[in-house]
Amino acid sequence: GGAQATDRALAGLKVVVSAGPTYEDLDPVRYLGNRSSGKMGFAVAASAARRGAEVVLVSGPVNLPTPAGVKRVDVRSAAQMREAVFAAFPADIYIGAAAVADYTPRLPAANKIKKSSESLALDLVRTPDILAEVAARTQELKLVIGFAAETERVAEYARGKLVAKRLDMIIANRVGVADGGFESDSNAMTAFWKDGERAFASAPKTQLADELVDLIVERLHA
Ligand code: CTP
Ligand code: CA
């Protein structure tokens, strides 16, 4: 069932949530970003706080109000997000809802890149995988939860990430379809863990977040 104001199932626990996109600067006026709105991560943070958790929300650039009872830390790049996440530890639960850039410019230009030849190749390097690092390094964590936005083979790719990153749970959703995804207010998604899964019907992100936090409480005691 949904969260009641009296449901304090996460009281005494610290939850770190990452949300939103990251922006990787190319030069003083340009960046590489993505379409993440941050809504899902913010809704999950709000829901966890309503259940009594101490919540730190590490947010990339978004246009959303800070949920009640949540400590918000604003960052821009993947590197800054990684620093802020580890600075928020120790914690009991990590929920990686951010759409972290996979690549960042090897060297951001100090001055505006000028137009010259007919084509331009960017030199990009991999960013650290914050979620995998959290799952690998942090022993006090009771649950490490990731998200996976996929355009195809959703269950297969999500389960692959669950195993590869040693997560306790991954929440997958299909992006690039009419209903759901990065910019919409509602979404359909499926949670996968080692020996189970649960489908969530398309619903507003605030409701999905409550249902997801219900499942997190269940898995915490499993
Ligand atoms: N993630 C992260 N740090 C990164 C990249 C991703 O913490 N540098 C986290 C995201 O917050 C999300 C999960 O990993 O919880 C899955 O992100 P996703 O982009 O779906 O997977 P990737 O491992 O980056 O693989 P790919 O983009 O190739 O599908
Ligand atoms: Ca990625």
Coordinates of C-alpha atoms and ligand atoms in Angstrom, one line a residue:
G1 CA 0.0 0.0 0.0
G2 CA 1.0 3.7 -0.3
A3 CA 2.9 5.6 2.3
Q4 CA 0.8 6.9 5.1
A5 CA 1.9 10.0 7.1
T6 CA 2.2 7.6 10.1
D7 CA 4.3 5.0 8.2
R8 CA 7.8 5.7 9.6
A9 CA 9.3 2.5 8.2
L10 CA 12.6 4.3 7.4
A11 CA 13.0 6.1 10.7
G12 CA 16.6 6.0 11.9
L13 CA 18.0 5.2 8.4
K14 CA 20.1 7.5 6.2
V15 CA 19.3 7.4 2.4
V16 CA 21.4 9.0 -0.3
V17 CA 19.6 9.6 -3.6
S18 CA 21.2 10.9 -6.8
A19 CA 19.0 12.6 -9.3
G20 CA 18.9 14.5 -12.6
P21 CA 21.4 14.8 -15.4
T22 CA 25.0 15.7 -15.2
Y23 CA 26.5 18.5 -17.5
E24 CA 30.0 17.9 -18.8
D25 CA 31.5 21.2 -19.9
L26 CA 33.1 21.4 -23.3
D27 CA 34.1 25.1 -23.0
P28 CA 32.9 28.1 -21.0
V29 CA 29.6 28.3 -22.9
R30 CA 28.8 24.7 -23.9
Y31 CA 28.2 21.3 -22.3
L32 CA 27.1 17.7 -22.9
G33 CA 23.9 16.9 -21.1
N34 CA 20.9 14.7 -21.3
R35 CA 17.1 14.8 -21.1
S36 CA 16.7 13.6 -17.4
S37 CA 14.2 15.9 -15.6
G38 CA 15.2 14.6 -12.1
K39 CA 11.5 14.1 -11.3
M40 CA 11.8 10.4 -10.4
G41 CA 14.8 10.8 -8.1
F42 CA 13.2 13.9 -6.4
A43 CA 9.9 11.9 -5.9
V44 CA 11.8 9.0 -4.4
A45 CA 13.7 11.3 -2.1
A46 CA 10.5 13.0 -1.0
S47 CA 8.8 9.6 -0.4
A48 CA 11.8 8.3 1.7
A49 CA 11.7 11.5 3.8
R50 CA 8.0 11.1 4.4
R51 CA 8.8 7.6 5.8
G52 CA 11.1 9.1 8.3
A53 CA 14.5 8.6 6.6
E54 CA 17.3 11.2 6.8
V55 CA 17.7 11.9 3.1
V56 CA 20.5 13.5 1.2
L57 CA 19.6 14.3 -2.4
V58 CA 22.6 14.9 -4.7
S59 CA 21.1 16.6 -7.7
G60 CA 22.5 17.5 -11.1
P61 CA 21.1 20.6 -12.9
V62 CA 17.3 20.4 -12.7
N63 CA 14.4 22.8 -12.3
L64 CA 12.6 21.3 -9.3
P65 CA 11.8 22.5 -5.8
T66 CA 13.6 20.7 -2.9
P67 CA 11.3 18.2 -1.3
A68 CA 10.3 18.7 2.3
G69 CA 12.7 17.3 4.9
V70 CA 15.4 16.6 2.4
K71 CA 19.0 17.9 2.4
R72 CA 19.9 18.8 -1.1
V73 CA 23.4 19.1 -2.6
D74 CA 23.6 20.6 -6.1
V75 CA 26.3 19.5 -8.5
R76 CA 27.0 19.9 -12.2
S77 CA 29.3 17.2 -13.5
A78 CA 29.7 13.4 -13.0
A79 CA 33.0 14.0 -11.1
Q80 CA 31.2 16.5 -8.7
M81 CA 28.3 14.1 -8.3
R82 CA 30.7 11.3 -7.3
E83 CA 32.4 13.6 -4.7
A84 CA 29.1 14.7 -3.2
V85 CA 27.8 11.2 -3.0
F86 CA 30.8 9.9 -1.1
A87 CA 30.8 13.0 1.1
A88 CA 27.3 12.1 2.1
F89 CA 28.4 8.6 3.4
P90 CA 28.1 6.7 5.7
A91 CA 24.5 5.8 4.8
D92 CA 22.2 2.8 4.9
I93 CA 20.7 3.0 1.4
Y94 CA 21.9 4.4 -1.9
I95 CA 19.5 5.0 -4.7
G96 CA 21.2 6.0 -8.0
A97 CA 18.5 7.7 -10.0
A98 CA 20.7 10.2 -11.7
A99 CA 21.4 10.0 -15.5
V100 CA 25.1 10.3 -15.1
A101 CA 27.1 11.2 -18.2
D102 CA 29.1 8.2 -19.4
Y103 CA 31.8 10.4 -21.1
T104 CA 33.3 13.8 -20.4
P105 CA 35.6 15.9 -22.4
R106 CA 39.2 14.9 -21.8
L107 CA 40.2 18.5 -21.4
P108 CA 37.5 21.3 -21.3
A109 CA 38.6 24.2 -23.5
A110 CA 39.6 27.3 -21.5
N111 CA 38.2 29.5 -24.2
K112 CA 35.1 29.2 -26.4
I113 CA 35.8 26.7 -29.2
K114 CA 35.8 28.6 -32.5
K115 CA 34.2 27.3 -35.7
S116 CA 36.8 26.2 -38.2
S117 CA 36.7 23.0 -40.3
E118 CA 33.6 21.3 -41.7
S119 CA 33.6 18.6 -38.9
L120 CA 34.6 18.4 -35.3
A121 CA 35.5 15.3 -33.3
L122 CA 35.3 15.5 -29.5
D123 CA 37.8 13.8 -27.4
L124 CA 35.9 12.2 -24.5
V125 CA 36.9 9.9 -21.7
R126 CA 34.8 7.6 -19.5
T127 CA 33.4 9.0 -16.2
P128 CA 33.7 7.0 -13.0
D129 CA 30.7 4.7 -12.5
I130 CA 29.4 6.1 -9.2
L131 CA 26.9 3.3 -8.7
A132 CA 29.3 0.5 -9.2
E133 CA 31.9 2.2 -7.0
V134 CA 29.3 2.7 -4.2
A135 CA 28.3 -1.0 -4.5
A136 CA 31.9 -2.2 -4.4
R137 CA 33.3 0.1 -1.7
T138 CA 30.7 0.6 0.9
Q139 CA 30.2 -2.1 3.5
E140 CA 27.8 -0.4 5.8
L141 CA 25.2 0.0 3.1
K142 CA 22.1 -2.2 3.5
L143 CA 20.8 -1.7 0.0
V144 CA 22.3 -0.3 -3.2
I145 CA 19.7 0.4 -5.9
G146 CA 20.2 1.5 -9.5
F147 CA 18.1 2.7 -12.3
A148 CA 18.3 1.7 -16.0
A149 CA 16.7 3.6 -18.8
E150 CA 16.7 1.4 -21.8
T151 CA 15.3 1.7 -25.4
E152 CA 15.4 -2.0 -26.1
R153 CA 15.9 -5.5 -24.4
V154 CA 14.9 -3.8 -21.1
A155 CA 14.9 -6.9 -18.8
E156 CA 18.1 -8.4 -20.2
Y157 CA 20.1 -5.2 -20.0
A158 CA 18.7 -4.3 -16.6
R159 CA 19.6 -7.8 -15.1
G160 CA 23.0 -7.5 -16.7
K161 CA 23.6 -4.2 -14.8
L162 CA 22.2 -5.7 -11.6
V163 CA 24.9 -8.5 -11.8
A164 CA 27.8 -6.4 -13.2
K165 CA 27.5 -3.6 -10.7
R166 CA 26.6 -6.0 -7.8
L167 CA 23.4 -4.2 -7.0
D168 CA 20.6 -5.3 -4.6
M169 CA 18.0 -4.0 -7.0
I170 CA 17.6 -2.2 -10.3
I171 CA 14.6 -0.3 -11.6
A172 CA 14.2 -0.4 -15.3
N173 CA 12.1 1.6 -17.6
R174 CA 11.7 1.9 -21.3
V175 CA 12.6 5.3 -22.7
G176 CA 11.8 6.7 -26.1
V177 CA 8.2 5.5 -26.1
A178 CA 5.0 7.7 -25.9
D179 CA 4.2 7.1 -22.3
G180 CA 7.0 7.3 -19.9
G181 CA 10.7 8.2 -19.8
F182 CA 12.8 11.1 -18.9
E183 CA 10.6 14.1 -19.4
S184 CA 7.2 12.8 -18.7
D185 CA 5.3 12.9 -15.4
S186 CA 4.2 9.3 -15.5
N187 CA 6.2 6.2 -16.1
A188 CA 5.9 2.4 -16.2
M189 CA 8.8 0.4 -14.7
T190 CA 10.0 -2.9 -13.5
A191 CA 12.2 -3.7 -10.5
F192 CA 14.6 -6.6 -10.7
W193 CA 16.5 -8.3 -7.9
K194 CA 18.5 -11.5 -7.7
D195 CA 15.5 -13.8 -7.3
G196 CA 12.5 -11.7 -8.1
E197 CA 11.0 -8.9 -10.0
R198 CA 8.0 -6.6 -9.7
A199 CA 6.2 -4.6 -12.5
F200 CA 4.8 -1.2 -11.7
A201 CA 1.9 0.0 -13.8
S202 CA 2.1 3.3 -15.5
A203 CA 1.3 6.0 -12.9
P204 CA 2.4 9.5 -11.8
K205 CA 6.0 9.5 -10.6
T206 CA 5.0 10.6 -7.1
Q207 CA 2.8 7.4 -6.8
L208 CA 5.5 5.2 -8.4
A209 CA 8.0 6.6 -5.9
D210 CA 5.8 5.6 -3.0
E211 CA 5.3 2.1 -4.4
L212 CA 9.0 1.8 -5.0
V213 CA 9.8 2.9 -1.5
D214 CA 7.3 0.3 -0.2
L215 CA 9.3 -2.3 -2.1
I216 CA 12.6 -0.9 -0.7
V217 CA 11.2 -1.3 2.8
E218 CA 10.2 -4.9 1.9
R219 CA 13.6 -5.8 0.5
L220 CA 15.3 -4.2 3.6
H221 CA 13.6 -6.8 5.7
A222 CA 13.9 -9.7 3.2
Ligands
CTP1 N1 25.6 5.3 -13.2 C1 26.5 5.9 -12.3 N2 27.7 6.5 -12.8 C2 27.9 6.5 -14.2 C3 26.9 5.9 -15.1 C4 25.8 5.3 -14.5 O1 26.3 5.9 -11.1 N3 29.0 7.0 -14.6 C5 24.4 4.7 -12.6 C6 23.1 5.5 -12.9 O2 22.8 6.4 -11.9 C7 22.0 4.3 -12.9 C8 22.8 3.1 -13.4 O3 24.2 3.4 -13.2 O4 21.6 4.1 -11.6 C9 22.6 2.7 -14.7 O5 22.9 3.7 -15.6 P1 22.8 3.4 -17.2 O6 23.1 4.6 -18.0 O7 21.4 2.8 -17.5 O8 23.9 2.2 -17.4 P2 25.4 2.3 -17.8 O9 26.1 1.4 -16.8 O10 25.9 3.7 -17.8 O11 25.4 1.6 -19.2 P3 24.8 2.1 -20.6 O12 24.6 3.6 -20.5 O13 25.8 1.7 -21.6 O14 23.5 1.4 -20.8
CA2 CA 24.9 5.3 -19.1

